Short mmCIF file of C-alpha atoms in Angstrom, two decimals:
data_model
loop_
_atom_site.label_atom_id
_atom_site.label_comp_id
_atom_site.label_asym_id
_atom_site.label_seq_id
_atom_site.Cartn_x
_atom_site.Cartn_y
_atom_site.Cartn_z
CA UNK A 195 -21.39 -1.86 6.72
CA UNK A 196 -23.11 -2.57 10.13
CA UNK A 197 -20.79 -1.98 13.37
CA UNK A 198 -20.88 -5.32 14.87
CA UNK A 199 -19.49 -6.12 18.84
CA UNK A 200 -18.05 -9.07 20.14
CA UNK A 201 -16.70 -10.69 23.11
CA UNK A 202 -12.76 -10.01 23.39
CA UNK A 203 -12.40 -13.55 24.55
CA UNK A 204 -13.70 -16.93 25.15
CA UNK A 205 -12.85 -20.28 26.38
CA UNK A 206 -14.59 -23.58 25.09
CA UNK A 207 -13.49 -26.82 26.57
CA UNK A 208 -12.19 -29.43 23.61
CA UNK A 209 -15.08 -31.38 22.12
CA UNK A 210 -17.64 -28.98 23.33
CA UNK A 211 -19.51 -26.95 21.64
CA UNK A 212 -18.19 -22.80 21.23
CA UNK A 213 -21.01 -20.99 21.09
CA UNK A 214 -19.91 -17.26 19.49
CA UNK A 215 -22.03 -14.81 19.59
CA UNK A 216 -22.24 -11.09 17.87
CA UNK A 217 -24.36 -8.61 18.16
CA UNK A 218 -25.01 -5.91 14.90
CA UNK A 219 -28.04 -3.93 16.27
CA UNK A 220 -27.50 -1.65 13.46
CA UNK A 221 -27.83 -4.05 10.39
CA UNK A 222 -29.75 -3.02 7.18
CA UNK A 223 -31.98 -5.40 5.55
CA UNK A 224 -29.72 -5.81 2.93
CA UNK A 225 -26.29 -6.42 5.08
CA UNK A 226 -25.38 -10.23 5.51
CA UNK A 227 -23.58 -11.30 8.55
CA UNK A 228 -20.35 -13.09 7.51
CA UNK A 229 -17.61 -14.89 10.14
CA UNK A 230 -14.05 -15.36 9.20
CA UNK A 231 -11.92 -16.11 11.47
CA UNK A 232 -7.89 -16.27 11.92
CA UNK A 233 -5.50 -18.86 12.88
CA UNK A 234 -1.89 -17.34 14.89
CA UNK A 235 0.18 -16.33 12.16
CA UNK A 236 -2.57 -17.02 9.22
CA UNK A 237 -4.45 -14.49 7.31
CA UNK A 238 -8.35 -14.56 8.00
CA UNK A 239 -10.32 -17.20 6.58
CA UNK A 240 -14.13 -17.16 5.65
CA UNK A 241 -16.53 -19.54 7.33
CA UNK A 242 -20.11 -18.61 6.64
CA UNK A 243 -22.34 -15.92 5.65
CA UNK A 244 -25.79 -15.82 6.11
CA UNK A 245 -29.07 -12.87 6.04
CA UNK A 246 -31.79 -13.75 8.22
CA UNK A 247 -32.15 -17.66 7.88
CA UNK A 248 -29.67 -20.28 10.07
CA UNK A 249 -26.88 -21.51 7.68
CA UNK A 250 -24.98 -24.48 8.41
CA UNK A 251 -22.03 -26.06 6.28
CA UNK A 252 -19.17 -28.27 6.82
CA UNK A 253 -17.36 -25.40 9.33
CA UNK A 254 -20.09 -24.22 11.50
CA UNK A 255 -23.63 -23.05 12.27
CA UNK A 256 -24.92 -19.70 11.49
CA UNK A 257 -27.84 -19.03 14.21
CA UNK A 258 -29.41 -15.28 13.08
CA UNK A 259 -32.60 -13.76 15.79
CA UNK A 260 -35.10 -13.24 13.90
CA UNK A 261 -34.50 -9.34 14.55
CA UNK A 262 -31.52 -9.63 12.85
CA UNK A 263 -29.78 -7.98 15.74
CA UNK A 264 -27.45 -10.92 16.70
CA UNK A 265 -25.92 -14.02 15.19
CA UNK A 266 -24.39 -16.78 16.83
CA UNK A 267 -21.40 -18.96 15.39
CA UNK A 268 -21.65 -22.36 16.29
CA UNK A 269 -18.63 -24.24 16.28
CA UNK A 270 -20.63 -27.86 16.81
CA UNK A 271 -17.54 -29.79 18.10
CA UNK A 272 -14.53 -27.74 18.93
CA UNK A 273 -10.58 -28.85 18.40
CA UNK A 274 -7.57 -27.25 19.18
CA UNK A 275 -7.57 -26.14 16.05
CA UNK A 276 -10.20 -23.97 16.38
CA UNK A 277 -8.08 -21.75 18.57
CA UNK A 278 -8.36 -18.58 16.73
CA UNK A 279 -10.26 -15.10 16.31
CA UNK A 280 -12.97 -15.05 15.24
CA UNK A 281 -15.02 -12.24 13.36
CA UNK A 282 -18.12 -10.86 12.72
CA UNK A 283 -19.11 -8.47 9.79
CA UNK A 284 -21.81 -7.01 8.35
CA UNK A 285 -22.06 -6.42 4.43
CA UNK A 286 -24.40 -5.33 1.98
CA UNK A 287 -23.81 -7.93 -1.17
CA UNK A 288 -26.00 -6.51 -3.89
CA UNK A 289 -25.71 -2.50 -3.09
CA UNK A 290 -23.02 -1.30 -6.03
CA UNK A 291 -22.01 0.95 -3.64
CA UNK A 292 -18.71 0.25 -4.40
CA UNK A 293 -17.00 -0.79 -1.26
CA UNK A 294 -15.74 -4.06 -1.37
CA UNK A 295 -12.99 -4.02 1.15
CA UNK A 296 -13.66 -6.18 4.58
CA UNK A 297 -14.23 -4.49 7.80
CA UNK A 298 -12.87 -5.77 10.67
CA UNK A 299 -13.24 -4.99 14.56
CA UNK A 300 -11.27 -6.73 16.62
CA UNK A 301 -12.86 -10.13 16.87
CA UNK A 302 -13.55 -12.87 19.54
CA UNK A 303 -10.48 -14.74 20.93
CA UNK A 304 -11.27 -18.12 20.97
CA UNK A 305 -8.83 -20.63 23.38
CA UNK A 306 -10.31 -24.04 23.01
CA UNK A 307 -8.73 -26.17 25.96
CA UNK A 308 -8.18 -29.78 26.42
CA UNK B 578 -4.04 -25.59 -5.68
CA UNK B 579 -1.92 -23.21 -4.76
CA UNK B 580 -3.28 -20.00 -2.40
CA UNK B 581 -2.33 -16.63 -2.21
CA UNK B 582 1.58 -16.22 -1.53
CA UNK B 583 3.84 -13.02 -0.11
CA UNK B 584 7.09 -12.34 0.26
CA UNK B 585 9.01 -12.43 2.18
CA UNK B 586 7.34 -13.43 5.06
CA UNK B 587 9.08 -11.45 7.84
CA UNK B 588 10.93 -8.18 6.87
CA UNK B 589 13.15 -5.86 8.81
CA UNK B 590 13.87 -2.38 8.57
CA UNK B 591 15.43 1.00 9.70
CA UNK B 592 13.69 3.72 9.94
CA UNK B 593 13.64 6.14 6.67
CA UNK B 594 14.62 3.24 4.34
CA UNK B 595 12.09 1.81 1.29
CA UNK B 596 10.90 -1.16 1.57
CA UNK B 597 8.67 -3.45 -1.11
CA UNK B 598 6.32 -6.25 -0.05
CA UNK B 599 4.74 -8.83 -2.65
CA UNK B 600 1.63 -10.39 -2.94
CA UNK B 601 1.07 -13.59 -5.80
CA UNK B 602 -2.92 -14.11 -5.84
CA UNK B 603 -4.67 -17.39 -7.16
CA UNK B 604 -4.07 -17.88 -10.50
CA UNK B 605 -6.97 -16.70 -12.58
CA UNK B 606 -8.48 -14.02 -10.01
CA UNK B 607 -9.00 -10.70 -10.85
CA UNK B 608 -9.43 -8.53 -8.01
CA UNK B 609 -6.63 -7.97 -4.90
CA UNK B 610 -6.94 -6.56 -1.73
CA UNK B 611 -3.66 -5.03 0.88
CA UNK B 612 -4.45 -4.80 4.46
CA UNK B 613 -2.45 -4.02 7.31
CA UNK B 614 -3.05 -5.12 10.68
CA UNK B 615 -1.37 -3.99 14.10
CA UNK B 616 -0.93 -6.01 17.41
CA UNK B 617 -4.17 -6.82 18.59
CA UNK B 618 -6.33 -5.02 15.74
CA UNK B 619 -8.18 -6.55 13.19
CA UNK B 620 -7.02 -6.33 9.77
CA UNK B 621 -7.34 -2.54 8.11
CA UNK B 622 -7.87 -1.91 4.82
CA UNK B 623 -5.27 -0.03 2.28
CA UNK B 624 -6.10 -0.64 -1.45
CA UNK B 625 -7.82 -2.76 -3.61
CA UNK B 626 -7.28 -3.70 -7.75
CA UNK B 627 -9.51 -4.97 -10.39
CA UNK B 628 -6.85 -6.04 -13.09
CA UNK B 629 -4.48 -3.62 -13.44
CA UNK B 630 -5.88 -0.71 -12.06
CA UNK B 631 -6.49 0.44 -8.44
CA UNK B 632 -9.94 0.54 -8.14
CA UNK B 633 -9.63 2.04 -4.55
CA UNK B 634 -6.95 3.03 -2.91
CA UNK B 635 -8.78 5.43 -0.04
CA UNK B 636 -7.32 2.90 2.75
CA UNK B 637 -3.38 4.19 2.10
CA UNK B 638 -2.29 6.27 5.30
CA UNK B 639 -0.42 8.76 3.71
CA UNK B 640 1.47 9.37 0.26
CA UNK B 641 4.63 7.26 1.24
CA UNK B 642 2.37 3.95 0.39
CA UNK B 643 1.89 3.37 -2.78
CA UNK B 644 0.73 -0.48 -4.58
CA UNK B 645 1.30 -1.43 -8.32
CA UNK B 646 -0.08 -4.80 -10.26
CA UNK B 647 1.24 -3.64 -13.49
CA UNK B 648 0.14 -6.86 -15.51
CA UNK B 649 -3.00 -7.49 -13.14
CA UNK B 650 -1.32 -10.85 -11.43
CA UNK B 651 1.47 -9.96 -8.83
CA UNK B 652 1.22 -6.72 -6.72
CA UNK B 653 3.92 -5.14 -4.98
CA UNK B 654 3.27 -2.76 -1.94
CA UNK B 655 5.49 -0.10 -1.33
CA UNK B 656 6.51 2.06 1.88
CA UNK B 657 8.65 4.98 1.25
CA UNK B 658 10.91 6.39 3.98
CA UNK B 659 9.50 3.82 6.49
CA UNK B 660 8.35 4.90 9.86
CA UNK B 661 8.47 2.85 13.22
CA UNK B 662 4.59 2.91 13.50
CA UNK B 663 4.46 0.63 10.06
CA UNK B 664 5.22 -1.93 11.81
CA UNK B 665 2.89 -4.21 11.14
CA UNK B 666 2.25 -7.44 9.33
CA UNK B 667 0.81 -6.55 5.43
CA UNK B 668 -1.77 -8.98 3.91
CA UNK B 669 -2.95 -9.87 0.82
CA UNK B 670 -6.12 -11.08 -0.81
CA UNK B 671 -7.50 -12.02 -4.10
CA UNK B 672 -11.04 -12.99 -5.43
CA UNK B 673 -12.26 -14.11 -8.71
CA UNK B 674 -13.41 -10.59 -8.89
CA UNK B 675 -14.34 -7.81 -7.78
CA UNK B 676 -17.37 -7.95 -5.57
CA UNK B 677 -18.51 -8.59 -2.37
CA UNK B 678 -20.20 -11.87 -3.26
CA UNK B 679 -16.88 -13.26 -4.17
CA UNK B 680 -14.55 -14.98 -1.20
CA UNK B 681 -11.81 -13.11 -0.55
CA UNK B 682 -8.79 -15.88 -0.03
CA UNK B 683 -5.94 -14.39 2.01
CA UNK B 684 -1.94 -15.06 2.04
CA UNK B 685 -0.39 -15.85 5.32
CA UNK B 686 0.99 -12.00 5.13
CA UNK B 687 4.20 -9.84 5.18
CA UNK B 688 5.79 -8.87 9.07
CA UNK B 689 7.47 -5.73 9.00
CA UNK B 690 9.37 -4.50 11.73
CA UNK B 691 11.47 -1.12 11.65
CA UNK B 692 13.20 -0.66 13.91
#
């Protein structure tokens, strides 16, 4: 799986929109970009995957370069309940290499603020 | 419905004692994931089962962890003659099956502390 890097922290003002980016310069063209993120004393939670075209659902915005070197997450109208890390992974879907286990780094602290 | 469960939620230790942490997946999926996560860190992987079996188990530290789901529901880790830097809180996942197209749904995890 693709090493991805993130921002340690960010701060998005309530209502705004949080903009999170990622940057996996080392994808393969078969590695999707997947976000999960997790809540204070909640396991992770998926939000949206995507491979090279923008993906939107009822969570967020998926914003890919067309290099496929960085994503963006786009959280369109943020609540305190967004206050949590985020992360960023890279995965091959349809390899059978076997490894099905996430990878995570350390993520993007998000603090939304009233 | 109901998600993935574990118990107990918060467990203390001492040092050199055993200690067993469970994990209930959703009903009906096959395939279940332990990680462990420390202060700060993003979750690590330890083992993962399709069904009964450990289908990968290359994650575990050492040989004083060791994970059973002996009728391919529940899975119980286990820590042998626990060590301070364990500490950590232990989560669970479980997906319809095995496979990275399948959403991995995670419990709210295990905190262990020895002390």
């Amino acid at each position: 799986d693709a090493k991805t890097t993130q921002p340690t922290s960010m701060d998005c003002a309530e209502g705004r929109a949080a903009n999170l980016p990622c940057n996996h310069s080392t994808i393969s063209g078969n590695e999707y970009v997947y976000w999960y993120r997790q809540i204070h004393s909640q396991g992770p939670q998926y939000i949206i995957h995507g491979l090279k075209n923008n993906e939107t659902n009822e969570m967020a915005s998926l914003i890919i370069t067309e290099d496929r070197k960085s994503s963006t997450l786009i959280l369109p109208h943020a609540t305190l309940r967004d206050t949590a890390v985020y992360y960023c992974i890279g995965r091959e879907l349809y390899s059978g290499a076997g490894s099905y286990q996430l990878t995570f780094g350390k993520g993007t602290k998000l603090s939304v603020i009233p | 419905g109901a998600g993935v469960s574990q118990t107990p939620s918060n467990k203390v230790t001492e040092k050199g004692k055993y200690v067993e942490l469970r994990c209930d997946p959703i009903s009906g999926h096959t395939a279940l994931y332990w990680y462990r996560q420390s202060l700060g860190q993003g979750p690590e992987f330890l083992i993962y089962f399709q069904g009964t079996g450990a289908a990968d188990d290359s994650g575990l530290p050492n040989d004083r962890f060791f994970a059973v789901r002996p009728e391919g529901s529940v899975s119980t880790l286990k820590i042998q003659r626990t060590e301070r830097g364990d500490s950590a809180v232990y989560l669970c996942a479980s997906s319809l099956q095995l496979g990275p197209i399948y959403e991995q749904f995670f419990g709210p995890g295990t905190r262990l502390t020895v002390l």
